PDB file of C-alpha atoms and ligand atoms in Angstrom:
ATOM      1  CA  MET A   1     -88.430  25.873 114.465  1.00 64.00           C
ATOM      2  CA  PHE A   2     -92.128  26.187 113.707  1.00 65.00           C
ATOM      3  CA  LYS A   3     -92.131  25.046 110.077  1.00 71.00           C
ATOM      4  CA  HIS A   4     -93.747  21.723 110.962  1.00 85.00           C
ATOM      5  CA  LEU A   5     -96.457  23.278 113.139  1.00 89.00           C
ATOM      6  CA  ARG A   6     -99.165  22.775 110.548  1.00 89.00           C
ATOM      7  CA  GLU A   7     -98.550  19.042 110.138  1.00 91.00           C
ATOM      8  CA  GLU A   8     -98.320  18.632 113.899  1.00 92.00           C
ATOM      9  CA  ILE A   9    -101.757  20.192 114.328  1.00 93.00           C
ATOM     10  CA  ASP A  10    -103.099  18.058 111.474  1.00 91.00           C
ATOM     11  CA  ALA A  11    -101.666  14.951 113.159  1.00 91.00           C
ATOM     12  CA  ILE A  12    -103.457  15.778 116.407  1.00 93.00           C
ATOM     13  CA  ILE A  13    -106.759  16.261 114.580  1.00 92.00           C
ATOM     14  CA  ALA A  14    -106.249  12.991 112.695  1.00 90.00           C
ATOM     15  CA  ARG A  15    -105.358  10.987 115.794  1.00 89.00           C
ATOM     16  CA  ASP A  16    -107.722  12.400 118.404  1.00 90.00           C
ATOM     17  CA  PRO A  17    -111.446  12.163 117.665  1.00 87.00           C
ATOM     18  CA  ALA A  18    -112.030  14.766 120.408  1.00 90.00           C
ATOM     19  CA  ALA A  19    -110.128  17.427 118.429  1.00 90.00           C
ATOM     20  CA  ARG A  20    -112.575  19.483 116.363  1.00 90.00           C
ATOM     21  CA  SER A  21    -110.649  22.422 114.957  1.00 92.00           C
ATOM     22  CA  TRP A  22    -107.239  24.013 114.550  1.00 92.00           C
ATOM     23  CA  LEU A  23    -108.152  26.688 117.084  1.00 95.00           C
ATOM     24  CA  GLU A  24    -109.168  24.108 119.669  1.00 95.00           C
ATOM     25  CA  VAL A  25    -105.879  22.250 119.176  1.00 95.00           C
ATOM     26  CA  ILE A  26    -103.808  25.429 119.414  1.00 95.00           C
ATOM     27  CA  VAL A  27    -105.561  26.569 122.581  1.00 96.00           C
ATOM     28  CA  CYS A  28    -106.342  23.328 124.427  1.00 95.00           C
ATOM     29  CA  TYR A  29    -103.612  20.738 123.725  1.00 96.00           C
ATOM     30  CA  PRO A  30    -100.751  20.746 126.258  1.00 97.00           C
ATOM     31  CA  GLY A  31     -98.920  18.162 124.127  1.00 96.00           C
ATOM     32  CA  LEU A  32     -98.646  20.762 121.365  1.00 96.00           C
ATOM     33  CA  HIS A  33     -97.614  23.521 123.783  1.00 97.00           C
ATOM     34  CA  ALA A  34     -94.920  21.278 125.267  1.00 97.00           C
ATOM     35  CA  LEU A  35     -93.630  20.388 121.816  1.00 96.00           C
ATOM     36  CA  LEU A  36     -93.383  24.048 120.788  1.00 96.00           C
ATOM     37  CA  MET A  37     -91.573  24.916 124.006  1.00 97.00           C
ATOM     38  CA  HIS A  38     -89.244  22.000 123.380  1.00 97.00           C
ATOM     39  CA  ARG A  39     -88.475  23.183 119.853  1.00 96.00           C
ATOM     40  CA  MET A  40     -87.319  26.519 121.304  1.00 96.00           C
ATOM     41  CA  ALA A  41     -85.438  24.893 124.183  1.00 98.00           C
ATOM     42  CA  HIS A  42     -83.722  22.429 121.835  1.00 97.00           C
ATOM     43  CA  PHE A  43     -82.726  25.272 119.505  1.00 96.00           C
ATOM     44  CA  ALA A  44     -81.096  27.079 122.445  1.00 97.00           C
ATOM     45  CA  TRP A  45     -79.455  23.833 123.611  1.00 97.00           C
ATOM     46  CA  ARG A  46     -77.924  23.200 120.196  1.00 97.00           C
ATOM     47  CA  LYS A  47     -76.632  26.779 120.066  1.00 97.00           C
ATOM     48  CA  GLY A  48     -74.807  26.077 123.326  1.00 97.00           C
ATOM     49  CA  TRP A  49     -77.154  28.279 125.386  1.00 97.00           C
ATOM     50  CA  THR A  50     -77.742  25.422 127.792  1.00 97.00           C
ATOM     51  CA  LEU A  51     -79.082  27.449 130.726  1.00 98.00           C
ATOM     52  CA  LEU A  52     -81.606  29.177 128.476  1.00 98.00           C
ATOM     53  CA  GLY A  53     -82.583  25.746 127.119  1.00 97.00           C
ATOM     54  CA  ARG A  54     -83.119  24.410 130.629  1.00 98.00           C
ATOM     55  CA  MET A  55     -85.124  27.499 131.595  1.00 98.00           C
ATOM     56  CA  LEU A  56     -87.415  27.162 128.566  1.00 98.00           C
ATOM     57  CA  SER A  57     -87.829  23.460 129.324  1.00 98.00           C
ATOM     58  CA  GLN A  58     -88.719  24.311 132.924  1.00 98.00           C
ATOM     59  CA  LEU A  59     -91.254  26.888 131.740  1.00 97.00           C
ATOM     60  CA  GLY A  60     -92.820  24.262 129.458  1.00 97.00           C
ATOM     61  CA  ARG A  61     -93.023  21.844 132.369  1.00 97.00           C
ATOM     62  CA  THR A  62     -94.670  24.449 134.584  1.00 97.00           C
ATOM     63  CA  LEU A  63     -97.261  25.268 131.932  1.00 97.00           C
ATOM     64  CA  THR A  64     -98.050  21.737 130.754  1.00 97.00           C
ATOM     65  CA  GLY A  65     -96.878  19.167 133.305  1.00 97.00           C
ATOM     66  CA  ILE A  66     -94.723  17.661 130.551  1.00 98.00           C
ATOM     67  CA  GLU A  67     -90.987  17.646 131.201  1.00 98.00           C
ATOM     68  CA  ILE A  68     -88.798  17.326 128.109  1.00 98.00           C
ATOM     69  CA  HIS A  69     -85.071  17.844 128.494  1.00 98.00           C
ATOM     70  CA  PRO A  70     -83.836  20.338 125.883  1.00 98.00           C
ATOM     71  CA  GLY A  71     -81.236  17.842 124.672  1.00 98.00           C
ATOM     72  CA  ALA A  72     -83.857  15.256 123.633  1.00 98.00           C
ATOM     73  CA  VAL A  73     -84.163  14.774 119.864  1.00 98.00           C
ATOM     74  CA  ILE A  74     -87.770  14.601 118.662  1.00 97.00           C
ATOM     75  CA  GLY A  75     -89.025  13.835 115.149  1.00 95.00           C
ATOM     76  CA  ARG A  76     -92.037  15.092 113.256  1.00 94.00           C
ATOM     77  CA  ARG A  77     -95.715  14.800 114.195  1.00 94.00           C
ATOM     78  CA  PHE A  78     -94.996  13.759 117.773  1.00 96.00           C
ATOM     79  CA  PHE A  79     -98.184  13.832 119.823  1.00 96.00           C
ATOM     80  CA  ILE A  80     -98.394  13.594 123.608  1.00 96.00           C
ATOM     81  CA  ASP A  81    -102.091  13.096 124.367  1.00 94.00           C
ATOM     82  CA  HIS A  82    -103.274  14.522 127.728  1.00 94.00           C
ATOM     83  CA  GLY A  83     -99.648  14.951 128.708  1.00 92.00           C
ATOM     84  CA  MET A  84     -99.505  15.441 132.448  1.00 95.00           C
ATOM     85  CA  GLY A  85     -96.646  13.561 134.105  1.00 97.00           C
ATOM     86  CA  VAL A  86     -94.580  12.828 130.999  1.00 98.00           C
ATOM     87  CA  VAL A  87     -90.788  12.881 131.476  1.00 98.00           C
ATOM     88  CA  ILE A  88     -88.383  12.652 128.517  1.00 98.00           C
ATOM     89  CA  GLY A  89     -84.679  12.488 129.344  1.00 97.00           C
ATOM     90  CA  GLU A  90     -81.677  14.265 127.891  1.00 97.00           C
ATOM     91  CA  THR A  91     -80.420  11.578 125.504  1.00 97.00           C
ATOM     92  CA  ALA A  92     -83.814  10.244 124.437  1.00 98.00           C
ATOM     93  CA  GLU A  93     -84.412  10.069 120.684  1.00 98.00           C
ATOM     94  CA  ILE A  94     -87.909   9.936 119.217  1.00 98.00           C
ATOM     95  CA  GLY A  95     -88.705   9.218 115.554  1.00 96.00           C
ATOM     96  CA  ASP A  96     -91.578  10.454 113.389  1.00 95.00           C
ATOM     97  CA  ASP A  97     -95.290   9.901 114.103  1.00 95.00           C
ATOM     98  CA  VAL A  98     -94.727   8.674 117.639  1.00 96.00           C
ATOM     99  CA  HIS A  99     -97.805   8.821 119.875  1.00 96.00           C
ATOM    100  CA  MET A 100     -97.684   8.856 123.642  1.00 97.00           C
ATOM    101  CA  TYR A 101    -100.189   9.212 126.470  1.00 96.00           C
ATOM    102  CA  HIS A 102     -99.859  10.814 129.896  1.00 97.00           C
ATOM    103  CA  GLY A 103     -97.568   9.520 132.625  1.00 98.00           C
ATOM    104  CA  VAL A 104     -94.911   8.109 130.288  1.00 98.00           C
ATOM    105  CA  THR A 105     -91.247   8.200 131.298  1.00 98.00           C
ATOM    106  CA  LEU A 106     -88.347   7.838 128.870  1.00 98.00           C
ATOM    107  CA  GLY A 107     -85.798   7.574 131.628  1.00 97.00           C
ATOM    108  CA  GLY A 108     -82.189   6.693 132.341  1.00 95.00           C
ATOM    109  CA  THR A 109     -80.829   3.931 134.529  1.00 93.00           C
ATOM    110  CA  SER A 110     -77.261   5.134 134.807  1.00 88.00           C
ATOM    111  CA  LEU A 111     -75.433   8.160 136.149  1.00 88.00           C
ATOM    112  CA  ALA A 112     -72.856   7.898 133.362  1.00 86.00           C
ATOM    113  CA  ARG A 113     -72.912  10.770 130.911  1.00 88.00           C
ATOM    114  CA  GLY A 114     -73.549   9.813 127.296  1.00 92.00           C
ATOM    115  CA  LYS A 115     -76.453   7.863 125.833  1.00 96.00           C
ATOM    116  CA  ARG A 116     -78.568   6.596 128.726  1.00 96.00           C
ATOM    117  CA  HIS A 117     -82.173   7.119 127.583  1.00 97.00           C
ATOM    118  CA  PRO A 118     -84.289   5.165 125.092  1.00 98.00           C
ATOM    119  CA  THR A 119     -84.512   5.477 121.328  1.00 98.00           C
ATOM    120  CA  ILE A 120     -88.090   5.315 120.058  1.00 98.00           C
ATOM    121  CA  ARG A 121     -88.406   4.531 116.360  1.00 97.00           C
ATOM    122  CA  ASP A 122     -91.112   5.814 113.987  1.00 95.00           C
ATOM    123  CA  ARG A 123     -94.829   5.173 114.604  1.00 95.00           C
ATOM    124  CA  VAL A 124     -94.446   3.720 118.089  1.00 96.00           C
ATOM    125  CA  ILE A 125     -97.499   4.063 120.384  1.00 96.00           C
ATOM    126  CA  ILE A 126     -96.793   4.254 124.120  1.00 97.00           C
ATOM    127  CA  GLY A 127     -99.701   3.645 126.505  1.00 96.00           C
ATOM    128  CA  ALA A 128    -100.463   5.743 129.562  1.00 97.00           C
ATOM    129  CA  GLY A 129     -98.087   5.337 132.482  1.00 98.00           C
ATOM    130  CA  ALA A 130     -95.493   3.235 130.633  1.00 98.00           C
ATOM    131  CA  LYS A 131     -91.877   3.548 131.762  1.00 98.00           C
ATOM    132  CA  ILE A 132     -89.157   2.912 129.200  1.00 98.00           C
ATOM    133  CA  LEU A 133     -85.809   2.835 130.918  1.00 98.00           C
ATOM    134  CA  GLY A 134     -82.206   2.823 129.751  1.00 97.00           C
ATOM    135  CA  ALA A 135     -80.438   3.136 126.398  1.00 97.00           C
ATOM    136  CA  ILE A 136     -82.738   0.620 124.764  1.00 97.00           C
ATOM    137  CA  GLU A 137     -84.508   0.717 121.409  1.00 98.00           C
ATOM    138  CA  ILE A 138     -88.224   0.419 120.715  1.00 97.00           C
ATOM    139  CA  GLY A 139     -88.585  -0.834 117.139  1.00 96.00           C
ATOM    140  CA  GLU A 140     -90.652   0.857 114.467  1.00 95.00           C
ATOM    141  CA  GLY A 141     -94.401   0.538 114.904  1.00 93.00           C
ATOM    142  CA  ALA A 142     -94.206  -1.254 118.260  1.00 95.00           C
ATOM    143  CA  ARG A 143     -96.962  -0.723 120.853  1.00 95.00           C
ATOM    144  CA  ILE A 144     -96.180  -0.403 124.535  1.00 97.00           C
ATOM    145  CA  GLY A 145     -99.074  -1.287 126.839  1.00 96.00           C
ATOM    146  CA  SER A 146    -100.236   1.111 129.500  1.00 97.00           C
ATOM    147  CA  ASN A 147     -98.229   0.853 132.735  1.00 98.00           C
ATOM    148  CA  ALA A 148     -95.601  -1.437 131.172  1.00 98.00           C
ATOM    149  CA  VAL A 149     -92.039  -1.135 132.449  1.00 98.00           C
ATOM    150  CA  VAL A 150     -89.727  -1.726 129.499  1.00 98.00           C
ATOM    151  CA  VAL A 151     -86.085  -2.443 130.283  1.00 98.00           C
ATOM    152  CA  SER A 152     -84.892  -4.216 127.136  1.00 97.00           C
ATOM    153  CA  ASN A 153     -85.115  -3.722 123.375  1.00 97.00           C
ATOM    154  CA  VAL A 154     -88.521  -4.205 121.752  1.00 97.00           C
ATOM    155  CA  PRO A 155     -88.590  -5.508 118.143  1.00 96.00           C
ATOM    156  CA  PRO A 156     -90.491  -3.608 115.427  1.00 94.00           C
ATOM    157  CA  GLY A 157     -94.232  -4.098 115.105  1.00 91.00           C
ATOM    158  CA  VAL A 158     -94.880  -6.038 118.307  1.00 93.00           C
ATOM    159  CA  THR A 159     -96.841  -5.275 121.482  1.00 94.00           C
ATOM    160  CA  ALA A 160     -94.943  -5.238 124.787  1.00 96.00           C
ATOM    161  CA  LEU A 161     -96.868  -5.590 128.065  1.00 96.00           C
ATOM    162  CA  GLY A 162     -96.340  -5.915 131.790  1.00 96.00           C
ATOM    163  CA  ILE A 163     -93.561  -5.546 134.336  1.00 97.00           C
ATOM    164  CA  PRO A 164     -90.936  -6.213 133.149  1.00 96.00           C
ATOM    165  CA  ALA A 165     -92.456  -5.858 129.680  1.00 96.00           C
ATOM    166  CA  LYS A 166     -92.626  -8.943 127.489  1.00 96.00           C
ATOM    167  CA  VAL A 167     -93.699  -9.279 123.875  1.00 94.00           C
ATOM    168  CA  ALA A 168     -97.365 -10.336 123.706  1.00 91.00           C
ATOM    169  CA  ALA A 169     -98.671 -12.852 121.189  1.00 81.00           C
ATOM    170  CA  PRO A 170    -100.557 -10.963 118.459  1.00 71.00           C
ATOM    171  CA  ARG A 171    -104.318 -11.552 118.554  1.00 61.00           C
ATOM    172  CA  ASP A 172    -104.270 -11.284 114.772  1.00 58.00           C
ATOM    173  CA  PRO A 173    -101.203 -11.627 112.496  1.00 53.00           C
ATOM    174  CA  ALA A 174    -102.387  -8.627 110.457  1.00 53.00           C
ATOM    175  CA  ALA A 175    -102.552  -6.561 113.616  1.00 52.00           C
ATOM    176  CA  ALA A 176     -98.909  -7.363 114.309  1.00 49.00           C
ATOM    177  CA  MET A 177     -97.986  -5.805 110.953  1.00 46.00           C
ATOM    178  CA  ALA A 178    -100.291  -2.871 111.363  1.00 48.00           C
ATOM    179  CA  PRO A 179     -98.153  -0.192 112.948  1.00 45.00           C
ATOM    180  CA  THR A 180     -95.304  -0.559 110.436  1.00 45.00           C
ATOM    181  CA  GLY A 181     -97.413   1.141 107.806  1.00 44.00           C
ATOM    182  CA  PHE A 182     -99.843  -1.636 106.943  1.00 43.00           C
ATOM    183  CA  LEU A 183    -102.795   0.019 108.653  1.00 49.00           C
ATOM    184  CA  PRO A 184    -103.607   3.573 109.702  1.00 58.00           C
ATOM    185  CA  PHE A 185    -102.876   4.902 113.182  1.00 66.00           C
ATOM    186  CA  LEU A 186    -104.490   2.815 115.916  1.00 71.00           C
ATOM    187  CA  ALA A 187    -106.079   5.016 118.551  1.00 69.00           C
ATOM    188  CA  TYR A 188    -105.055   3.760 122.009  1.00 74.00           C
ATOM    189  CA  GLY A 189    -102.865   1.191 120.236  1.00 70.00           C
ATOM    190  CA  THR A 190    -105.888  -1.055 119.998  1.00 71.00           C
ATOM    191  CA  PRO A 191    -106.857  -2.551 116.658  1.00 65.00           C
ATOM    192  CA  CYS A 192    -110.628  -2.333 116.378  1.00 58.00           C
ATOM    193  CA  ASP A 193    -112.582  -5.018 114.561  1.00 55.00           C
ATOM    194  CA  GLU A 194    -113.212  -2.677 111.652  1.00 54.00           C
ATOM    195  CA  LEU A 195    -109.489  -2.437 110.986  1.00 56.00           C
ATOM    196  CA  LEU A 196    -109.072  -6.200 111.165  1.00 58.00           C
ATOM    197  CA  ASP A 197    -111.752  -6.703 108.512  1.00 65.00           C
ATOM    198  CA  PRO A 198    -110.125  -7.047 105.038  1.00 67.00           C
ATOM    199  CA  MET A 199    -112.911  -5.174 103.233  1.00 73.00           C
ATOM    200  CA  ALA A 200    -112.807  -2.315 105.720  1.00 70.00           C
ATOM    201  CA  ARG A 201    -109.031  -2.105 105.277  1.00 69.00           C
ATOM    202  CA  ARG A 202    -109.379  -2.019 101.499  1.00 76.00           C
ATOM    203  CA  ILE A 203    -111.928   0.800 101.779  1.00 81.00           C
ATOM    204  CA  THR A 204    -109.642   2.690 104.164  1.00 75.00           C
ATOM    205  CA  ALA A 205    -106.751   2.344 101.704  1.00 78.00           C
ATOM    206  CA  LEU A 206    -108.875   3.558  98.783  1.00 86.00           C
ATOM    207  CA  THR A 207    -110.117   6.501 100.825  1.00 83.00           C
ATOM    208  CA  GLU A 208    -106.517   7.470 101.591  1.00 81.00           C
ATOM    209  CA  GLN A 209    -105.623   7.239  97.891  1.00 86.00           C
ATOM    210  CA  ILE A 210    -108.582   9.460  96.950  1.00 89.00           C
ATOM    211  CA  GLU A 211    -107.507  12.021  99.540  1.00 84.00           C
ATOM    212  CA  THR A 212    -103.929  11.974  98.202  1.00 85.00           C
ATOM    213  CA  LEU A 213    -105.194  12.440  94.630  1.00 91.00           C
ATOM    214  CA  ARG A 214    -107.466  15.266  95.750  1.00 88.00           C
ATOM    215  CA  GLN A 215    -104.501  17.042  97.345  1.00 85.00           C
ATOM    216  CA  ARG A 216    -102.392  16.552  94.197  1.00 89.00           C
ATOM    217  CA  ILE A 217    -105.136  17.956  91.992  1.00 91.00           C
ATOM    218  CA  GLU A 218    -105.435  20.972  94.278  1.00 87.00           C
ATOM    219  CA  THR A 219    -101.675  21.457  94.077  1.00 87.00           C
ATOM    220  CA  LEU A 220    -101.673  21.182  90.283  1.00 89.00           C
ATOM    221  CA  GLU A 221    -104.588  23.575  89.987  1.00 88.00           C
ATOM    222  CA  ALA A 222    -102.702  26.020  92.171  1.00 86.00           C
ATOM    223  CA  GLY A 223     -99.869  25.866  89.616  1.00 81.00           C
ATOM    224  CA  ASP A 224     -97.314  24.084  91.829  1.00 63.00           C
ATOM    225  CA  ASN A 225     -96.491  20.690  90.318  1.00 58.00           C
ATOM    226  CA  GLY A 226     -93.049  20.333  91.864  1.00 54.00           C
ATOM    227  CA  PRO A 227     -92.520  18.188  94.915  1.00 53.00           C
ATOM    228  CA  HIS A 228     -95.523  15.854  94.954  1.00 50.00           C
ATOM    229  CA  GLN A 229     -94.386  13.042  92.686  1.00 50.00           C
ATOM    230  CA  ASN A 230     -94.951   9.405  93.607  1.00 49.00           C
ATOM    231  CA  THR A 231     -96.661  10.114  96.890  1.00 48.00           C
ATOM    232  CA  LEU A 232     -99.591   7.734  96.471  1.00 47.00           C
ATOM    233  CA  PRO A 233     -99.775   5.313  99.377  1.00 49.00           C
ATOM    234  CA  ARG A 234     -99.507   1.678  98.412  1.00 51.00           C
ATOM    235  CA  GLU A 235    -102.818  -0.085  98.324  1.00 49.00           C
ATOM    236  CA  ARG A 236    -103.002  -2.500 101.181  1.00 48.00           C
ATOM    237  CA  THR A 237    -103.347  -6.157 100.442  1.00 48.00           C
ATOM    238  CA  PRO A 238    -106.124  -7.730 102.478  1.00 48.00           C
ATOM    239  CA  THR A 239    -105.137 -10.943 104.206  1.00 46.00           C
TER     240      THR A 239
HETATM  241  C1  LIG B 301    -101.339  -2.918 124.914  1.00 68.89           C
HETATM  242  C2  LIG B 301    -102.514  -2.618 124.042  1.00 68.89           C
HETATM  243  C3  LIG B 301    -102.064  -1.757 122.883  1.00 68.89           C
HETATM  244  C4  LIG B 301    -103.038  -3.971 123.543  1.00 68.89           C
HETATM  245  O1  LIG B 301    -104.201  -3.806 122.788  1.00 68.89           O
HETATM  246  P1  LIG B 301    -104.838  -5.095 122.014  1.00 68.89           P
HETATM  247  O2  LIG B 301    -103.899  -5.565 120.964  1.00 68.89           O
HETATM  248  O3  LIG B 301    -106.219  -4.702 121.613  1.00 68.89           O
HETATM  249  O4  LIG B 301    -104.833  -6.213 123.127  1.00 68.89           O
HETATM  250  P2  LIG B 301    -106.066  -6.937 123.819  1.00 68.89           P
HETATM  251  O5  LIG B 301    -106.971  -5.929 124.460  1.00 68.89           O
HETATM  252  O6  LIG B 301    -106.649  -7.907 122.835  1.00 68.89           O
HETATM  253  O7  LIG B 301    -105.343  -7.726 124.987  1.00 68.89           O
HETATM  254  C5  LIG B 301    -104.453  -8.808 124.710  1.00 68.89           C
HETATM  255  C6  LIG B 301    -104.006  -9.359 126.058  1.00 68.89           C
HETATM  256  O8  LIG B 301    -103.136  -8.395 126.696  1.00 68.89           O
HETATM  257  C7  LIG B 301    -103.686  -8.006 127.960  1.00 68.89           C
HETATM  258  N1  LIG B 301    -103.403  -6.580 128.110  1.00 68.89           N
HETATM  259  C8  LIG B 301    -103.880  -5.572 127.340  1.00 68.89           C
HETATM  260  N2  LIG B 301    -103.348  -4.398 127.742  1.00 68.89           N
HETATM  261  C9  LIG B 301    -102.535  -4.687 128.785  1.00 68.89           C
HETATM  262  C10 LIG B 301    -101.701  -3.882 129.591  1.00 68.89           C
HETATM  263  N3  LIG B 301    -101.592  -2.552 129.415  1.00 68.89           N
HETATM  264  N4  LIG B 301    -100.962  -4.490 130.542  1.00 68.89           N
HETATM  265  C11 LIG B 301    -101.057  -5.825 130.734  1.00 68.89           C
HETATM  266  N5  LIG B 301    -101.821  -6.652 129.972  1.00 68.89           N
HETATM  267  C12 LIG B 301    -102.560  -6.068 129.018  1.00 68.89           C
HETATM  268  C13 LIG B 301    -105.152  -8.354 127.874  1.00 68.89           C
HETATM  269  O9  LIG B 301    -105.687  -8.572 129.155  1.00 68.89           O
HETATM  270  C14 LIG B 301    -105.127  -9.603 127.046  1.00 68.89           C
HETATM  271  O10 LIG B 301    -104.716 -10.668 127.866  1.00 68.89           O
HETATM  272  P3  LIG B 301    -105.259 -12.178 127.589  1.00 68.89           P
HETATM  273  O11 LIG B 301    -104.785 -12.546 126.204  1.00 68.89           O
HETATM  274  O12 LIG B 301    -104.616 -12.972 128.669  1.00 68.89           O
HETATM  275  O13 LIG B 301    -106.750 -12.077 127.679  1.00 68.89           O
HETATM  276  C15 LIG B 301    -103.607  -1.848 124.820  1.00 68.89           C
HETATM  277  O14 LIG B 301    -104.239  -2.710 125.758  1.00 68.89           O
HETATM  278  C16 LIG B 301    -103.057  -0.654 125.568  1.00 68.89           C
HETATM  279  O15 LIG B 301    -102.571  -0.737 126.700  1.00 68.89           O
HETATM  280  N6  LIG B 301    -103.140   0.545 124.924  1.00 68.89           N
HETATM  281  C17 LIG B 301    -102.816   1.802 125.518  1.00 68.89           C
HETATM  282  C18 LIG B 301    -104.122   2.488 125.921  1.00 68.89           C
HETATM  283  C19 LIG B 301    -103.912   3.757 126.717  1.00 68.89           C
HETATM  284  O16 LIG B 301    -102.868   4.043 127.266  1.00 68.89           O
HETATM  285  N7  LIG B 301    -104.955   4.549 126.748  1.00 68.89           N
HETATM  286  C20 LIG B 301    -104.913   5.791 127.438  1.00 68.89           C
HETATM  287  C21 LIG B 301    -105.982   6.654 126.851  1.00 68.89           C
HETATM  288  S1  LIG B 301    -106.174   8.117 127.781  1.00 68.89           S
END
């Protein structure tokens, strides 16, 4: 249940410039508390202890203001920033490295049992107050603008804005590719000028490679040379 805790804390530190230390994240981040409560609630739910799952979910909601149904399936390094007012429904599915701000709803539009909540693919960023409704799919690396109401599928890598949400024209073609792994995480979903600059992107890529090499050297020096083969990130090609 808690085996991914370390990478979840690391993800928060990497994605929130306000986060200064592990201790601060553990003590002060309701998104992390809600996620841990959800891991326990989901465990109970999958065991068939549905009332216990609902009770744990309710406790998490009371403590954090974040309501996650115990049946929701959530991937790794999920970060709810600020958190208050988030609602995630029973049949919602969330991939890896998804980032969400406060006031987001992953809601249903039907009373029918079965899949009725959204599927959010990897690396999606969902702005504050966005509502994503129904059994729709948000493609990998898409960005959902704050306060958007999304009622239909969103393709990978695009930005969806407004009510009802529509795909926005990219302000830079490179930015459109960014969230699908081309660029690092975009805080607030907003590509800053530094990230749009080809030289800055090359430097960012090289810095990531150096960090990966440093970690591999540390692992080798510690005598564990098992699972870290071929993990170098691809160098990004400036456009
Ligand atoms: C959607 C978003 C990712 C777009 O960022 P971007 O690619 O930098 O887009 P820009 O700022 O260049 O704006 C592009 C256009 O979309 C409009 N726009 C931006 N965000 C919008 C939103 N949430 N709703 C409606 N229109 C929006 C802009 O006004 C602009 O319109 P124009 O072309 O007519 O001038 C970003 O605006 C956003 O909403 N991020 C979430 C931020 C958030 O929730 N922060 C909470 C922190 S606590």
